[in-house]
Amino acid sequence: MMAVGTAVIGSFQFGYNTGVINAPQNIIENFYNETWHDRFSEPISRITLTALWSLSVAIFSVGGMFGSFSVGLFVNHFGRKNSMLMANVLAFVAAAFMGFSKLATSFEMLIIGRFVVGLYSGLSTGFVPIYVEEISPTSLRGALGTLHQLGVVIGILVAQIFGIESIMGNASLWPLLLSFTLLPAVLQCVLLPLCPESPRYLLINCNEESKAHSILMKLRGTDEVNEDMQEMKEESQQMMREKKVTIPELFRSPMYRQPIFVAIMLHLSQQLSGINAVFYYSTGIFERAGVSQPVYATIGAGVVNTAFTVVSLFVVERMGRRPLQLIGLMGMAVSAVFLTVAMALLDQLRWMSYVSIVAIFSFVAFFEIGPGPIPWFIVAELFSQGPRPAAIAVAGFCNWSANFLVGMCFQYVEQLCGPYVFIIFTILLLGFFVFTYFKVPETKGRTFDEIAAGFRQSAGQGADKYSAPEEFNTLRGDDPDL
C-alpha cells in the first residue's frame, strides 16, 4: 500500500493542477492587466485578456498531450519507479516558474509553468496506472487501479478548498496556490526510493528473475508467489515470440487493433462525457442557477466527486468494470437531460435552480462510478507487457486531446446553444453506452495474458469476422455475474 500510495501522489498532482486555475481567475486576470499596463502604459483589451486566460488554462492540456505521448520512452528505458522519480524535476521547474511569476511581473512565466506542469501531469497519467497495475495482485487490480482516480479527485478538491479567497485564492497568495505543487513532489522524491520497482518490469524487461521474486514476496507478504512468477514467465515467453510493439504497430496489427480501439474510445468517453465542462465552468453554472455562494457549491461537487470514487473503489472488484462503466454512462446521460431542462426553465421556475444543482451532483457521482476511474486502469489490463506502454501513451494522448478540445470549445458552444449545450454530451454519452455494451470486454479476475489471449483469439478469426460478444464471452469465463 505504501508503494501504491506513493505513486498516487502523481495522480494528486494531476488533479490539483487541473482544478487550481479556476478559483483565482479574476485575480490572475487582474495581474495580467496590471502587467500589461506597466509594460505598454495602456489597459489590456478584453479580447487579448480572454486569449491569454484561455491559453493559461489550455496550455496545461497541450503539455499533457506531449507528456502522455512520451510515457513509453521513459518506462521502457528507465523503469517504472525511476521514471516517476525523474518526472518530479518538471514539477520543481513548474513550481518555480508559477511561484515567481508575480515577483518577476511576467505572465509568460505563469503560462510556461502551466505548460511544464502539464508535461509532468501527462507523464504521471501514464506512469501511475502502469506501476499500480503491475505491482497489484489480480484480485485487487481494479480496486487499487481506482486509487489513481481517487488521487485525481482529492487533488481537485484540495485545489478548490485552497482556492477559497480566505485561504490562498487572493491577490497576495495566489502564487503560493499555484506553486503548492512543489510540496507533493518533494514528498514523492523522499518516498519513492523506499518503494520497489515493478517485478513485472524486472522479470520481463530486465530478465532479473531473482530480484523480481524477492520483490514480489515483499509486495504479497508471503513466500507463496510461484503462481504470480509463472504467469509473468508465460507472459515473457509470449513477448519473446512477438516483435517489438511500436505505436504504428498497434494500429497495423489485427492483434492490437481491437484493444487499442477500445482503449481510445474509453478515454474519449471520459473526456467527451462533459465532466470537464461541468468542472471548468461549474461556478458560472451555479451562479446562473441562483446559488449565492457558488464557490462552496463547486466544493460540494468536489466532495461528491471524491465520495463516489471511494464507492467505485469498493465495488469495482465485486461488480466488474463493464457494468460500472455502463451504469455510469447511462446515469450521466439522464443527469444531463435533467440539467438541460432545469437550465432551460430557470427563468420561469425559480425552484429549477435546485434541480440543476442536484443534476450536477448526480452527473459527477455517476462519472466517478464508471467513466472516471475505469479508463485509466482498464487500458493497462487490455495489453500485455510489450505493447502496454505504447497503448497507454496513445490512450493518454487521446484523453488529453479531448480534454483540450472541450476546454477550448465549450464556452463558444455554450454561447451558441445556451442551456441546450448538454444535449450534445447526452448524445455522446448514449453513443459511448452503446459502444461499451457491444465492444468492451470484462477484465475482472483475469490475468494480463488471459485478456491478451482473448484478443489474439479474435484476431486469429480475422478482423472482418471479429465479434465483440464472442470476445466478451471469452474473457468472461464462467463468472455468471458478468
Short mmCIF file of C-alpha atoms in Angstrom, two decimals:
data_model
loop_
_atom_site.label_atom_id
_atom_site.label_comp_id
_atom_site.label_asym_id
_atom_site.label_seq_id
_atom_site.Cartn_x
_atom_site.Cartn_y
_atom_site.Cartn_z
CA MET A 1 0.00 0.00 0.00
CA MET A 2 2.93 2.35 0.62
CA ALA A 3 4.15 1.81 -2.95
CA VAL A 4 0.67 2.46 -4.40
CA GLY A 5 0.12 5.47 -2.13
CA THR A 6 3.48 6.98 -3.13
CA ALA A 7 2.75 6.50 -6.83
CA VAL A 8 -0.71 8.06 -6.46
CA ILE A 9 0.93 11.35 -5.34
CA GLY A 10 1.45 11.83 -9.10
CA SER A 11 -2.31 11.43 -9.60
CA PHE A 12 -2.94 14.01 -6.87
CA GLN A 13 -0.66 16.43 -8.73
CA PHE A 14 -2.63 15.95 -11.94
CA GLY A 15 -5.93 16.65 -10.15
CA TYR A 16 -4.57 19.62 -8.20
CA ASN A 17 -3.19 21.35 -11.28
CA THR A 18 -6.40 20.66 -13.21
CA GLY A 19 -8.56 22.42 -10.61
CA VAL A 20 -6.23 25.07 -9.18
CA ILE A 21 -6.56 27.60 -12.01
CA ASN A 22 -10.35 28.08 -11.78
CA ALA A 23 -10.95 29.81 -8.43
CA PRO A 24 -8.41 32.67 -8.75
CA GLN A 25 -9.38 33.50 -12.35
CA ASN A 26 -10.39 37.13 -11.67
CA ILE A 27 -7.31 37.79 -9.53
CA ILE A 28 -4.91 36.37 -12.14
CA GLU A 29 -6.67 38.31 -14.88
CA ASN A 30 -6.07 41.49 -12.81
CA PHE A 31 -2.39 40.53 -12.61
CA TYR A 32 -2.32 40.17 -16.42
CA ASN A 33 -3.97 43.59 -16.78
CA GLU A 34 -1.54 45.30 -14.36
CA THR A 35 1.48 43.69 -16.02
CA TRP A 36 0.26 44.74 -19.46
CA HIS A 37 -0.35 48.31 -18.24
CA ASP A 38 3.15 48.52 -16.70
CA ARG A 39 4.70 47.44 -20.00
CA PHE A 40 2.61 49.32 -22.54
CA SER A 41 1.03 52.12 -20.44
CA GLU A 42 -2.46 51.10 -21.50
CA PRO A 43 -5.04 48.60 -20.19
CA ILE A 44 -5.20 45.22 -21.86
CA SER A 45 -8.05 44.73 -24.34
CA ARG A 46 -10.80 42.29 -23.44
CA ILE A 47 -10.01 40.10 -26.47
CA THR A 48 -6.31 39.87 -25.55
CA LEU A 49 -7.13 39.15 -21.90
CA THR A 50 -9.55 36.36 -22.86
CA ALA A 51 -6.95 34.91 -25.23
CA LEU A 52 -4.23 34.99 -22.55
CA TRP A 53 -6.51 33.41 -19.96
CA SER A 54 -7.67 30.69 -22.38
CA LEU A 55 -4.02 29.97 -23.19
CA SER A 56 -3.17 29.76 -19.47
CA VAL A 57 -5.89 27.13 -18.98
CA ALA A 58 -5.46 25.19 -22.25
CA ILE A 59 -1.63 25.10 -22.31
CA PHE A 60 -1.85 22.62 -19.41
CA SER A 61 -3.60 20.14 -21.72
CA VAL A 62 -1.06 20.78 -24.51
CA GLY A 63 1.72 19.88 -22.09
CA GLY A 64 -0.29 16.82 -21.07
CA MET A 65 -0.50 15.67 -24.71
CA PHE A 66 3.29 15.82 -25.14
CA GLY A 67 3.88 14.21 -21.75
CA SER A 68 1.45 11.33 -22.26
CA PHE A 69 2.95 10.54 -25.66
CA SER A 70 6.41 10.21 -24.06
CA VAL A 71 5.38 7.63 -21.44
CA GLY A 72 6.70 4.58 -23.34
CA LEU A 73 10.08 6.23 -23.92
CA PHE A 74 10.63 6.68 -20.18
CA VAL A 75 9.19 3.48 -18.67
CA ASN A 76 11.00 1.17 -21.10
CA HIS A 77 14.41 2.84 -20.69
CA PHE A 78 14.42 3.87 -17.03
CA GLY A 79 11.87 1.59 -15.39
CA ARG A 80 8.57 2.47 -13.73
CA LYS A 81 9.85 3.77 -10.39
CA ASN A 82 12.78 5.79 -11.78
CA SER A 83 10.51 7.38 -14.39
CA MET A 84 8.20 8.70 -11.66
CA LEU A 85 11.22 9.97 -9.74
CA MET A 86 12.70 11.78 -12.76
CA ALA A 87 9.39 13.40 -13.69
CA ASN A 88 9.42 15.38 -10.43
CA VAL A 89 12.14 17.61 -11.91
CA LEU A 90 9.37 19.03 -14.12
CA ALA A 91 7.19 19.69 -11.04
CA PHE A 92 10.05 21.65 -9.41
CA VAL A 93 10.62 23.70 -12.58
CA ALA A 94 6.89 24.40 -12.98
CA ALA A 95 6.52 25.46 -9.33
CA ALA A 96 9.42 27.89 -9.72
CA PHE A 97 8.01 29.47 -12.89
CA MET A 98 4.48 29.87 -11.48
CA GLY A 99 5.58 30.86 -7.97
CA PHE A 100 7.91 33.65 -9.11
CA SER A 101 5.73 34.93 -11.97
CA LYS A 102 4.20 37.71 -9.85
CA LEU A 103 7.57 38.76 -8.42
CA ALA A 104 9.00 38.94 -11.96
CA THR A 105 5.80 40.64 -13.25
CA SER A 106 5.73 38.10 -16.08
CA PHE A 107 2.54 36.34 -17.17
CA GLU A 108 4.75 34.45 -19.66
CA MET A 109 6.38 32.66 -16.70
CA LEU A 110 2.96 31.57 -15.43
CA ILE A 111 1.99 30.22 -18.87
CA ILE A 112 5.33 28.39 -19.25
CA GLY A 113 4.87 26.93 -15.75
CA ARG A 114 1.40 25.68 -16.70
CA PHE A 115 2.86 24.00 -19.80
CA VAL A 116 5.65 22.32 -17.81
CA VAL A 117 3.29 21.07 -15.09
CA GLY A 118 1.08 19.78 -17.91
CA LEU A 119 4.08 17.81 -19.23
CA TYR A 120 4.55 16.38 -15.73
CA SER A 121 0.85 15.51 -15.40
CA GLY A 122 0.78 13.85 -18.82
CA LEU A 123 3.69 11.62 -17.82
CA SER A 124 2.09 10.85 -14.44
CA THR A 125 -1.21 9.76 -16.00
CA GLY A 126 0.82 7.07 -17.78
CA PHE A 127 3.38 6.16 -15.12
CA VAL A 128 0.96 5.73 -12.21
CA PRO A 129 -1.57 3.30 -13.81
CA ILE A 130 1.26 1.17 -15.28
CA TYR A 131 3.11 0.92 -11.96
CA VAL A 132 0.00 0.31 -9.84
CA GLU A 133 -1.39 -2.36 -12.21
CA GLU A 134 1.95 -4.19 -12.40
CA ILE A 135 2.51 -4.43 -8.64
CA SER A 136 -1.13 -5.29 -7.78
CA PRO A 137 -2.43 -8.85 -7.28
CA THR A 138 -5.02 -9.87 -9.88
CA SER A 139 -7.82 -9.98 -7.28
CA LEU A 140 -7.22 -6.34 -6.23
CA ARG A 141 -6.10 -4.86 -9.55
CA GLY A 142 -9.34 -2.95 -10.17
CA ALA A 143 -9.64 -1.59 -6.62
CA LEU A 144 -6.02 -0.44 -6.49
CA GLY A 145 -6.28 0.90 -10.04
CA THR A 146 -9.18 3.09 -8.90
CA LEU A 147 -6.80 4.77 -6.42
CA HIS A 148 -5.31 6.69 -9.37
CA GLN A 149 -8.67 8.40 -9.93
CA LEU A 150 -9.13 8.86 -6.18
CA GLY A 151 -5.81 10.73 -6.11
CA VAL A 152 -7.00 12.90 -9.01
CA VAL A 153 -10.31 13.87 -7.38
CA ILE A 154 -8.69 14.54 -3.98
CA GLY A 155 -6.26 16.82 -5.83
CA ILE A 156 -9.15 18.69 -7.44
CA LEU A 157 -10.94 19.02 -4.09
CA VAL A 158 -7.81 20.31 -2.30
CA ALA A 159 -7.30 22.86 -5.11
CA GLN A 160 -10.90 24.04 -4.74
CA ILE A 161 -10.54 24.44 -0.95
CA PHE A 162 -7.14 26.17 -1.14
CA GLY A 163 -8.58 28.45 -3.83
CA ILE A 164 -11.08 29.98 -1.39
CA GLU A 165 -10.30 33.69 -1.02
CA SER A 166 -9.69 33.48 2.72
CA ILE A 167 -7.07 30.73 2.26
CA MET A 168 -4.87 31.23 -0.83
CA GLY A 169 -7.23 32.44 -3.56
CA ASN A 170 -6.41 36.10 -3.03
CA ALA A 171 -4.22 38.80 -4.62
CA SER A 172 -1.23 38.23 -2.33
CA LEU A 173 -1.13 34.42 -2.04
CA TRP A 174 -2.16 33.13 -5.47
CA PRO A 175 1.49 32.45 -6.49
CA LEU A 176 1.74 30.10 -3.49
CA LEU A 177 -1.52 28.46 -4.54
CA LEU A 178 -0.05 27.62 -7.96
CA SER A 179 3.40 26.63 -6.66
CA PHE A 180 1.99 24.35 -3.91
CA THR A 181 2.68 21.53 -6.40
CA LEU A 182 6.29 21.65 -5.10
CA LEU A 183 5.41 20.02 -1.75
CA PRO A 184 3.84 16.78 -3.06
CA ALA A 185 6.79 16.49 -5.49
CA VAL A 186 9.27 16.71 -2.57
CA LEU A 187 7.25 14.10 -0.62
CA GLN A 188 7.24 11.71 -3.58
CA CYS A 189 11.01 12.15 -4.07
CA VAL A 190 11.55 11.18 -0.42
CA LEU A 191 9.25 8.13 -0.52
CA LEU A 192 9.93 6.65 -3.98
CA PRO A 193 13.46 5.36 -3.16
CA LEU A 194 11.82 3.29 -0.38
CA CYS A 195 9.41 1.65 -2.86
CA PRO A 196 10.16 -1.42 -5.02
CA GLU A 197 10.48 -1.47 -8.78
CA SER A 198 7.73 -3.28 -10.69
CA PRO A 199 8.52 -7.04 -10.54
CA ARG A 200 6.95 -7.47 -14.00
CA TYR A 201 9.37 -4.91 -15.41
CA LEU A 202 12.35 -6.58 -13.68
CA LEU A 203 11.46 -10.07 -14.92
CA ILE A 204 10.04 -9.39 -18.36
CA ASN A 205 12.04 -6.34 -19.44
CA CYS A 206 15.30 -6.80 -17.49
CA ASN A 207 15.35 -10.61 -17.07
CA GLU A 208 16.17 -10.25 -13.35
CA GLU A 209 14.22 -13.22 -12.02
CA SER A 210 15.68 -13.46 -8.50
CA LYS A 211 15.18 -9.74 -7.86
CA ALA A 212 11.61 -9.89 -9.19
CA HIS A 213 10.92 -12.92 -6.95
CA SER A 214 12.17 -11.21 -3.76
CA ILE A 215 10.22 -8.00 -4.50
CA LEU A 216 7.07 -9.99 -5.22
CA MET A 217 7.38 -11.75 -1.83
CA LYS A 218 7.61 -8.35 -0.11
CA LEU A 219 4.64 -6.98 -2.04
CA ARG A 220 2.44 -10.03 -1.37
CA GLY A 221 3.64 -10.57 2.22
CA THR A 222 4.09 -14.29 1.59
CA ASP A 223 6.64 -16.75 0.19
CA GLU A 224 3.94 -18.35 -1.98
CA VAL A 225 4.39 -16.33 -5.18
CA ASN A 226 5.06 -19.17 -7.60
CA GLU A 227 1.72 -18.66 -9.37
CA ASP A 228 2.47 -14.97 -10.00
CA MET A 229 6.01 -15.80 -11.16
CA GLN A 230 4.73 -18.47 -13.52
CA GLU A 231 2.17 -16.06 -15.01
CA MET A 232 4.90 -13.44 -15.60
CA LYS A 233 7.20 -16.06 -17.17
CA GLU A 234 4.45 -17.14 -19.56
CA GLU A 235 3.86 -13.52 -20.50
CA SER A 236 7.61 -13.07 -21.01
CA GLN A 237 7.72 -16.09 -23.32
CA GLN A 238 4.77 -14.73 -25.26
CA MET A 239 6.60 -11.39 -25.59
CA MET A 240 9.70 -13.10 -26.95
CA ARG A 241 7.58 -14.59 -29.72
CA GLU A 242 6.26 -11.14 -30.61
CA LYS A 243 8.28 -8.44 -32.33
CA LYS A 244 8.76 -5.11 -30.55
CA VAL A 245 5.50 -3.18 -30.49
CA THR A 246 5.64 0.42 -31.68
CA ILE A 247 2.75 2.89 -31.74
CA PRO A 248 2.13 2.41 -35.52
CA GLU A 249 2.17 -1.37 -34.94
CA LEU A 250 -0.77 -1.02 -32.51
CA PHE A 251 -2.91 0.12 -35.43
CA ARG A 252 -1.41 -2.15 -38.13
CA SER A 253 -1.59 -5.46 -36.29
CA PRO A 254 -5.02 -7.18 -36.10
CA MET A 255 -3.93 -8.50 -32.70
CA TYR A 256 -3.71 -4.99 -31.20
CA ARG A 257 -6.16 -3.06 -33.38
CA GLN A 258 -9.23 -4.16 -31.44
CA PRO A 259 -7.94 -3.45 -27.91
CA ILE A 260 -6.38 -0.08 -28.89
CA PHE A 261 -9.69 0.98 -30.44
CA VAL A 262 -11.49 0.01 -27.20
CA ALA A 263 -8.84 1.87 -25.14
CA ILE A 264 -9.18 5.06 -27.20
CA MET A 265 -12.99 5.01 -27.06
CA LEU A 266 -12.98 4.51 -23.28
CA HIS A 267 -10.70 7.51 -22.80
CA LEU A 268 -12.79 9.61 -25.17
CA SER A 269 -15.90 8.60 -23.21
CA GLN A 270 -14.26 10.04 -20.10
CA GLN A 271 -13.44 13.45 -21.56
CA LEU A 272 -16.32 13.89 -24.05
CA SER A 273 -18.86 12.99 -21.36
CA GLY A 274 -18.96 16.67 -20.38
CA ILE A 275 -17.38 16.25 -16.95
CA ASN A 276 -14.66 18.82 -17.58
CA ALA A 277 -17.24 21.27 -18.92
CA VAL A 278 -19.02 20.91 -15.55
CA PHE A 279 -15.80 21.44 -13.55
CA TYR A 280 -14.30 24.18 -15.73
CA TYR A 281 -17.48 26.22 -15.62
CA SER A 282 -19.26 24.91 -12.52
CA THR A 283 -19.02 28.24 -10.69
CA GLY A 284 -20.74 30.01 -13.61
CA ILE A 285 -23.40 27.29 -13.82
CA PHE A 286 -24.14 27.63 -10.10
CA GLU A 287 -24.29 31.44 -10.43
CA ARG A 288 -26.86 31.18 -13.22
CA ALA A 289 -28.73 28.66 -11.09
CA GLY A 290 -29.08 31.37 -8.43
CA VAL A 291 -26.65 30.00 -5.83
CA SER A 292 -25.48 32.91 -3.64
CA GLN A 293 -22.08 31.30 -2.80
CA PRO A 294 -21.23 29.28 -5.94
CA VAL A 295 -17.65 28.52 -4.85
CA TYR A 296 -19.00 26.43 -1.95
CA ALA A 297 -21.40 24.61 -4.27
CA THR A 298 -18.41 23.79 -6.51
CA ILE A 299 -16.55 22.42 -3.48
CA GLY A 300 -19.69 20.38 -2.70
CA ALA A 301 -19.44 18.86 -6.19
CA GLY A 302 -15.79 18.06 -5.41
CA VAL A 303 -16.85 16.27 -2.22
CA VAL A 304 -19.41 14.21 -4.18
CA ASN A 305 -16.67 13.51 -6.72
CA THR A 306 -14.39 12.10 -4.02
CA ALA A 307 -17.12 10.17 -2.16
CA PHE A 308 -18.29 8.25 -5.23
CA THR A 309 -14.72 7.44 -6.28
CA VAL A 310 -14.44 5.69 -2.90
CA VAL A 311 -17.70 3.85 -3.69
CA SER A 312 -16.23 2.70 -7.01
CA LEU A 313 -13.09 1.56 -5.18
CA PHE A 314 -15.12 -0.89 -3.09
CA VAL A 315 -17.47 -2.22 -5.78
CA VAL A 316 -15.23 -2.50 -8.87
CA GLU A 317 -13.94 -5.99 -7.96
CA ARG A 318 -17.42 -7.15 -6.99
CA MET A 319 -19.41 -5.85 -9.95
CA GLY A 320 -16.69 -5.69 -12.59
CA ARG A 321 -15.50 -2.92 -14.91
CA ARG A 322 -18.07 -3.23 -17.69
CA PRO A 323 -21.28 -2.95 -15.60
CA LEU A 324 -19.94 0.09 -13.71
CA GLN A 325 -18.96 1.79 -16.98
CA LEU A 326 -22.46 1.18 -18.39
CA ILE A 327 -24.23 2.38 -15.22
CA GLY A 328 -22.04 5.49 -15.11
CA LEU A 329 -22.61 6.45 -18.76
CA MET A 330 -26.39 6.00 -18.62
CA GLY A 331 -26.65 7.81 -15.27
CA MET A 332 -24.69 10.76 -16.68
CA ALA A 333 -26.91 10.88 -19.78
CA VAL A 334 -30.08 11.03 -17.65
CA SER A 335 -28.49 13.67 -15.36
CA ALA A 336 -27.52 15.76 -18.41
CA VAL A 337 -31.17 15.72 -19.61
CA PHE A 338 -32.37 16.92 -16.21
CA LEU A 339 -29.67 19.62 -16.14
CA THR A 340 -30.73 20.84 -19.61
CA VAL A 341 -34.41 21.01 -18.64
CA ALA A 342 -33.58 22.79 -15.36
CA MET A 343 -31.38 25.40 -17.05
CA ALA A 344 -33.94 25.99 -19.83
CA LEU A 345 -36.81 26.59 -17.38
CA LEU A 346 -34.81 28.52 -14.78
CA ASP A 347 -36.30 31.92 -15.68
CA GLN A 348 -39.87 30.60 -15.48
CA LEU A 349 -39.49 28.38 -12.40
CA ARG A 350 -37.03 29.51 -9.73
CA TRP A 351 -37.11 26.13 -7.97
CA MET A 352 -35.41 24.67 -11.04
CA SER A 353 -32.16 26.03 -9.57
CA TYR A 354 -32.32 23.20 -7.02
CA VAL A 355 -32.94 20.67 -9.80
CA SER A 356 -29.85 21.94 -11.66
CA ILE A 357 -27.69 21.56 -8.54
CA VAL A 358 -28.96 18.00 -7.90
CA ALA A 359 -28.40 17.21 -11.59
CA ILE A 360 -24.78 18.42 -11.43
CA PHE A 361 -24.12 16.41 -8.27
CA SER A 362 -25.75 13.35 -9.87
CA PHE A 363 -23.73 13.86 -13.07
CA VAL A 364 -20.49 13.96 -11.07
CA ALA A 365 -21.47 10.93 -8.94
CA PHE A 366 -22.21 8.72 -11.96
CA PHE A 367 -18.96 9.85 -13.60
CA GLU A 368 -16.95 8.58 -10.64
CA ILE A 369 -18.82 5.27 -10.57
CA GLY A 370 -17.51 4.28 -14.01
CA PRO A 371 -16.15 6.65 -16.70
CA GLY A 372 -13.87 8.44 -14.22
CA PRO A 373 -11.68 5.67 -12.81
CA ILE A 374 -12.14 2.75 -15.21
CA PRO A 375 -10.49 4.02 -18.45
CA TRP A 376 -7.23 4.77 -16.60
CA PHE A 377 -6.61 1.24 -15.40
CA ILE A 378 -8.52 -0.95 -17.84
CA VAL A 379 -6.15 0.10 -20.66
CA ALA A 380 -3.26 -1.39 -18.68
CA GLU A 381 -5.33 -4.58 -18.33
CA LEU A 382 -6.15 -4.88 -22.04
CA PHE A 383 -2.49 -5.20 -23.08
CA SER A 384 0.40 -7.49 -22.19
CA GLN A 385 3.79 -6.15 -21.05
CA GLY A 386 5.19 -5.45 -24.52
CA PRO A 387 2.52 -3.18 -26.04
CA ARG A 388 1.29 -1.75 -22.71
CA PRO A 389 3.45 1.45 -22.58
CA ALA A 390 2.71 2.31 -26.22
CA ALA A 391 -1.02 1.67 -25.72
CA ILE A 392 -1.16 3.84 -22.58
CA ALA A 393 0.71 6.59 -24.45
CA VAL A 394 -1.84 6.55 -27.31
CA ALA A 395 -4.86 6.38 -24.98
CA GLY A 396 -3.43 9.14 -22.77
CA PHE A 397 -2.76 11.35 -25.79
CA CYS A 398 -6.38 10.94 -26.92
CA ASN A 399 -7.58 11.71 -23.39
CA TRP A 400 -5.55 14.93 -23.17
CA SER A 401 -6.50 15.97 -26.72
CA ALA A 402 -10.21 15.60 -25.91
CA ASN A 403 -9.62 17.49 -22.63
CA PHE A 404 -8.05 20.35 -24.63
CA LEU A 405 -10.89 20.30 -27.17
CA VAL A 406 -13.62 20.56 -24.51
CA GLY A 407 -11.72 23.24 -22.58
CA MET A 408 -11.28 25.41 -25.67
CA CYS A 409 -14.66 24.90 -27.34
CA PHE A 410 -17.22 24.58 -24.54
CA GLN A 411 -17.51 28.32 -23.85
CA TYR A 412 -18.21 29.10 -27.52
CA VAL A 413 -20.62 26.16 -27.98
CA GLU A 414 -22.44 27.21 -24.80
CA GLN A 415 -22.90 30.75 -26.19
CA LEU A 416 -24.29 29.22 -29.39
CA CYS A 417 -26.56 26.59 -27.80
CA GLY A 418 -27.46 28.22 -24.49
CA PRO A 419 -28.99 25.87 -21.92
CA TYR A 420 -29.20 23.08 -24.52
CA VAL A 421 -25.42 22.59 -24.66
CA PHE A 422 -25.55 19.45 -22.51
CA ILE A 423 -27.80 17.76 -25.09
CA ILE A 424 -24.60 17.35 -27.16
CA PHE A 425 -22.98 15.49 -24.27
CA THR A 426 -26.15 13.40 -23.78
CA ILE A 427 -25.94 12.18 -27.39
CA LEU A 428 -22.23 11.39 -26.98
CA LEU A 429 -22.88 9.55 -23.70
CA LEU A 430 -25.56 7.38 -25.29
CA GLY A 431 -23.19 6.61 -28.17
CA PHE A 432 -20.45 5.55 -25.73
CA PHE A 433 -23.00 3.44 -23.82
CA VAL A 434 -23.86 1.51 -26.99
CA PHE A 435 -20.17 1.08 -27.83
CA THR A 436 -19.36 -0.19 -24.31
CA TYR A 437 -22.28 -2.64 -24.39
CA PHE A 438 -21.22 -4.23 -27.66
CA LYS A 439 -17.43 -3.84 -27.71
CA VAL A 440 -15.89 -3.59 -24.23
CA PRO A 441 -15.00 -6.93 -22.58
CA GLU A 442 -14.93 -7.66 -18.87
CA THR A 443 -11.41 -7.97 -17.37
CA LYS A 444 -12.27 -8.68 -13.71
CA GLY A 445 -10.28 -11.56 -12.25
CA ARG A 446 -8.35 -12.24 -15.49
CA THR A 447 -4.57 -12.25 -15.79
CA PHE A 448 -2.96 -9.92 -18.32
CA ASP A 449 -2.05 -12.89 -20.52
CA GLU A 450 -5.61 -14.29 -20.45
CA ILE A 451 -7.01 -10.92 -21.54
CA ALA A 452 -4.43 -10.59 -24.32
CA ALA A 453 -5.11 -14.20 -25.39
CA GLY A 454 -8.79 -13.35 -25.84
CA PHE A 455 -7.90 -10.58 -28.29
CA ARG A 456 -5.33 -12.81 -30.03
CA GLN A 457 -8.02 -15.45 -30.49
CA SER A 458 -10.45 -12.96 -32.02
CA ALA A 459 -7.67 -11.55 -34.22
CA GLY A 460 -6.94 -15.07 -35.42
CA GLN A 461 -10.51 -15.37 -36.66
CA GLY A 462 -9.86 -12.42 -38.97
CA ALA A 463 -10.66 -8.76 -38.42
CA ASP A 464 -13.68 -8.97 -40.66
CA LYS A 465 -15.13 -11.78 -38.54
CA TYR A 466 -14.48 -10.09 -35.23
CA SER A 467 -17.37 -10.37 -32.83
CA ALA A 468 -17.40 -8.30 -29.66
CA PRO A 469 -19.92 -10.54 -27.87
CA GLU A 470 -17.67 -13.54 -28.60
CA GLU A 471 -14.70 -11.63 -27.23
CA PHE A 472 -16.75 -10.71 -24.17
CA ASN A 473 -17.70 -14.36 -23.62
CA THR A 474 -14.08 -15.45 -23.99
CA LEU A 475 -12.96 -13.03 -21.30
CA ARG A 476 -15.96 -13.59 -19.09
CA GLY A 477 -15.12 -17.25 -18.44
CA ASP A 478 -17.59 -18.95 -16.16
CA ASP A 479 -18.49 -15.97 -13.98
CA PRO A 480 -22.29 -15.66 -14.14
CA ASP A 481 -22.23 -12.11 -12.75
CA LEU A 482 -20.54 -10.61 -15.81
#
